[in-house]
Amino acid sequence: MDQVGSGYGLHGCAGQRLARIEAQAIFTALLDRVDRIELAGPPGRHLNNVIRGLDSLPVTVTTRRV
Ligand code: HEM
């Protein structure tokens, strides 16, 4: 088990292959258009006893000049 982001075992995420294809398409498209993504403030933590997550992640996106 390398990571638990998709769960694992019998009830591991049934959509993880699709989710990976989608994530790859999004980051590939972003890389074509964006030079830098920088943290613009403290991440807003989502408090949950079971799952770690964020409510917000402020970033500054610098687009690529064409
Ligand atoms: C980044 C996107 C996604 C993440 C991080 C994610 C994460 C997870 C996790 C952690 C579980 C396991 C929950 C548990 O252990 O009880 C799960 C289950 C599941 N996911 Fe996803 N998921 C994503 C996208 C999707 C997509 C796109 C689909 C469907 C098209 C999907 C369908 C399911 C289903 C049906 C289960 C239940 C599997 C079962 O209980 O047998 N997920 N997901």
PDB file of C-alpha atoms and ligand atoms in Angstrom:
ATOM      1  CA  MET A   1       0.000   0.000   0.000  1.00  0.00           C
ATOM      2  CA  ASP A   2       1.813   3.124  -1.209  1.00  0.00           C
ATOM      3  CA  GLN A   3      -0.877   5.673  -0.296  1.00  0.00           C
ATOM      4  CA  VAL A   4      -4.362   5.722   1.211  1.00  0.00           C
ATOM      5  CA  GLY A   5      -5.860   8.622  -0.777  1.00  0.00           C
ATOM      6  CA  SER A   6      -8.120   6.193  -2.640  1.00  0.00           C
ATOM      7  CA  GLY A   7      -8.681   3.793   0.212  1.00  0.00           C
ATOM      8  CA  TYR A   8      -7.518   0.201  -0.284  1.00  0.00           C
ATOM      9  CA  GLY A   9      -8.638  -3.406  -0.374  1.00  0.00           C
ATOM     10  CA  LEU A  10     -12.146  -4.564  -1.153  1.00  0.00           C
ATOM     11  CA  HIS A  11     -13.662  -1.099  -0.696  1.00  0.00           C
ATOM     12  CA  GLY A  12     -10.861   0.863  -2.324  1.00  0.00           C
ATOM     13  CA  CYS A  13     -12.075   3.658  -4.578  1.00  0.00           C
ATOM     14  CA  ALA A  14     -13.879   2.198  -7.585  1.00  0.00           C
ATOM     15  CA  GLY A  15     -13.219   5.402  -9.531  1.00  0.00           C
ATOM     16  CA  GLN A  16      -9.512   5.802  -8.832  1.00  0.00           C
ATOM     17  CA  ARG A  17      -8.391   5.011 -12.384  1.00  0.00           C
ATOM     18  CA  LEU A  18     -10.800   7.625 -13.772  1.00  0.00           C
ATOM     19  CA  ALA A  19      -9.779  10.100 -11.035  1.00  0.00           C
ATOM     20  CA  ARG A  20      -6.084   9.630 -11.965  1.00  0.00           C
ATOM     21  CA  ILE A  21      -6.794  10.169 -15.686  1.00  0.00           C
ATOM     22  CA  GLU A  22      -8.744  13.342 -14.793  1.00  0.00           C
ATOM     23  CA  ALA A  23      -6.012  14.622 -12.478  1.00  0.00           C
ATOM     24  CA  GLN A  24      -3.345  13.979 -15.113  1.00  0.00           C
ATOM     25  CA  ALA A  25      -5.404  15.863 -17.747  1.00  0.00           C
ATOM     26  CA  ILE A  26      -5.894  18.817 -15.369  1.00  0.00           C
ATOM     27  CA  PHE A  27      -2.214  19.120 -14.420  1.00  0.00           C
ATOM     28  CA  THR A  28      -1.079  18.662 -18.033  1.00  0.00           C
ATOM     29  CA  ALA A  29      -3.430  21.487 -19.127  1.00  0.00           C
ATOM     30  CA  LEU A  30      -2.261  23.663 -16.213  1.00  0.00           C
ATOM     31  CA  LEU A  31       1.422  23.142 -17.081  1.00  0.00           C
ATOM     32  CA  ASP A  32       0.714  24.464 -20.588  1.00  0.00           C
ATOM     33  CA  ARG A  33      -0.791  27.702 -19.254  1.00  0.00           C
ATOM     34  CA  VAL A  34       0.806  28.442 -15.902  1.00  0.00           C
ATOM     35  CA  ASP A  35       4.315  29.492 -14.906  1.00  0.00           C
ATOM     36  CA  ARG A  36       4.024  29.432 -11.132  1.00  0.00           C
ATOM     37  CA  ILE A  37       1.573  28.523  -8.402  1.00  0.00           C
ATOM     38  CA  GLU A  38       2.541  29.958  -5.013  1.00  0.00           C
ATOM     39  CA  LEU A  39       0.993  29.723  -1.580  1.00  0.00           C
ATOM     40  CA  ALA A  40      -0.752  33.054  -0.879  1.00  0.00           C
ATOM     41  CA  GLY A  41      -1.766  32.462   2.743  1.00  0.00           C
ATOM     42  CA  PRO A  42      -2.158  29.794   5.390  1.00  0.00           C
ATOM     43  CA  PRO A  43      -4.094  26.680   4.352  1.00  0.00           C
ATOM     44  CA  GLY A  44      -7.497  26.385   6.054  1.00  0.00           C
ATOM     45  CA  ARG A  45      -7.518  23.043   7.831  1.00  0.00           C
ATOM     46  CA  HIS A  46     -10.636  20.937   7.799  1.00  0.00           C
ATOM     47  CA  LEU A  47     -11.102  19.421  11.231  1.00  0.00           C
ATOM     48  CA  ASN A  48     -12.182  15.799  11.036  1.00  0.00           C
ATOM     49  CA  ASN A  49     -11.152  12.879  13.256  1.00  0.00           C
ATOM     50  CA  VAL A  50     -11.023  10.449  10.327  1.00  0.00           C
ATOM     51  CA  ILE A  51      -9.959  12.284   7.183  1.00  0.00           C
ATOM     52  CA  ARG A  52      -7.376  15.027   6.824  1.00  0.00           C
ATOM     53  CA  GLY A  53      -8.321  17.785   4.454  1.00  0.00           C
ATOM     54  CA  LEU A  54      -8.403  21.460   3.670  1.00  0.00           C
ATOM     55  CA  ASP A  55     -11.314  23.886   3.509  1.00  0.00           C
ATOM     56  CA  SER A  56      -9.250  26.385   1.583  1.00  0.00           C
ATOM     57  CA  LEU A  57      -5.825  26.711  -0.016  1.00  0.00           C
ATOM     58  CA  PRO A  58      -5.158  30.296  -1.123  1.00  0.00           C
ATOM     59  CA  VAL A  59      -2.761  30.427  -4.062  1.00  0.00           C
ATOM     60  CA  THR A  60      -1.465  32.959  -6.536  1.00  0.00           C
ATOM     61  CA  VAL A  61      -1.373  31.667 -10.101  1.00  0.00           C
ATOM     62  CA  THR A  62       1.016  33.319 -12.551  1.00  0.00           C
ATOM     63  CA  THR A  63      -0.056  32.611 -16.103  1.00  0.00           C
ATOM     64  CA  ARG A  64       2.459  31.930 -18.832  1.00  0.00           C
ATOM     65  CA  ARG A  65       3.151  34.836 -21.185  1.00  0.00           C
ATOM     66  CA  VAL A  66       2.616  33.979 -24.856  1.00  0.00           C
TER      67      VAL A  66
HETATM   68  C1  HEM B   1      -9.715  12.485  -6.518  1.00  0.00           C
HETATM   69  C2  HEM B   1     -10.846  11.766  -6.621  1.00  0.00           C
HETATM   70  C3  HEM B   1     -11.255  10.682  -5.672  1.00  0.00           C
HETATM   71  C4  HEM B   1     -10.790  10.382  -4.419  1.00  0.00           C
HETATM   72  C5  HEM B   1      -9.686  11.078  -3.604  1.00  0.00           C
HETATM   73  C6  HEM B   1     -11.555   9.232  -3.959  1.00  0.00           C
HETATM   74  C7  HEM B   1     -11.383   8.615  -2.730  1.00  0.00           C
HETATM   75  C8  HEM B   1     -12.062   7.491  -2.296  1.00  0.00           C
HETATM   76  C9  HEM B   1     -11.812   6.774  -1.071  1.00  0.00           C
HETATM   77  C10 HEM B   1     -10.766   7.151  -0.013  1.00  0.00           C
HETATM   78  C11 HEM B   1     -12.655   5.726  -1.016  1.00  0.00           C
HETATM   79  C12 HEM B   1     -12.715   4.637   0.084  1.00  0.00           C
HETATM   80  C13 HEM B   1     -13.690   4.999   1.156  1.00  0.00           C
HETATM   81  C14 HEM B   1     -13.683   3.923   2.230  1.00  0.00           C
HETATM   82  O1  HEM B   1     -12.617   3.365   2.545  1.00  0.00           O
HETATM   83  O2  HEM B   1     -14.750   3.588   2.730  1.00  0.00           O
HETATM   84  C15 HEM B   1     -13.474   5.773  -2.218  1.00  0.00           C
HETATM   85  C16 HEM B   1     -14.481   4.870  -2.515  1.00  0.00           C
HETATM   86  C17 HEM B   1     -15.235   4.908  -3.668  1.00  0.00           C
HETATM   87  N1  HEM B   1     -15.084   5.759  -4.730  1.00  0.00           N
HETATM   88 FE1  HEM B   1     -13.744   7.303  -4.841  1.00  0.00          FE
HETATM   89  N2  HEM B   1     -12.455   8.870  -4.926  1.00  0.00           N
HETATM   90  C18 HEM B   1     -12.300   9.718  -5.988  1.00  0.00           C
HETATM   91  C19 HEM B   1     -12.991   9.687  -7.181  1.00  0.00           C
HETATM   92  C20 HEM B   1     -13.974   8.779  -7.505  1.00  0.00           C
HETATM   93  C21 HEM B   1     -14.655   8.737  -8.800  1.00  0.00           C
HETATM   94  C22 HEM B   1     -14.348   9.655  -9.975  1.00  0.00           C
HETATM   95  C23 HEM B   1     -15.574   7.730  -8.697  1.00  0.00           C
HETATM   96  C24 HEM B   1     -16.565   7.224  -9.703  1.00  0.00           C
HETATM   97  C25 HEM B   1     -16.559   7.556 -10.997  1.00  0.00           C
HETATM   98  C26 HEM B   1     -15.452   7.126  -7.384  1.00  0.00           C
HETATM   99  C27 HEM B   1     -16.201   6.073  -6.910  1.00  0.00           C
HETATM  100  C28 HEM B   1     -16.021   5.454  -5.695  1.00  0.00           C
HETATM  101  C29 HEM B   1     -16.827   4.336  -5.210  1.00  0.00           C
HETATM  102  C30 HEM B   1     -17.988   3.678  -5.962  1.00  0.00           C
HETATM  103  C31 HEM B   1     -16.321   3.988  -3.948  1.00  0.00           C
HETATM  104  C32 HEM B   1     -16.843   2.861  -3.031  1.00  0.00           C
HETATM  105  C33 HEM B   1     -16.091   1.578  -3.288  1.00  0.00           C
HETATM  106  C34 HEM B   1     -16.570   0.490  -2.341  1.00  0.00           C
HETATM  107  O3  HEM B   1     -16.963   0.785  -1.214  1.00  0.00           O
HETATM  108  O4  HEM B   1     -16.509  -0.679  -2.736  1.00  0.00           O
HETATM  109  N3  HEM B   1     -14.467   7.789  -6.685  1.00  0.00           N
HETATM  110  N4  HEM B   1     -13.084   6.837  -2.983  1.00  0.00           N
END
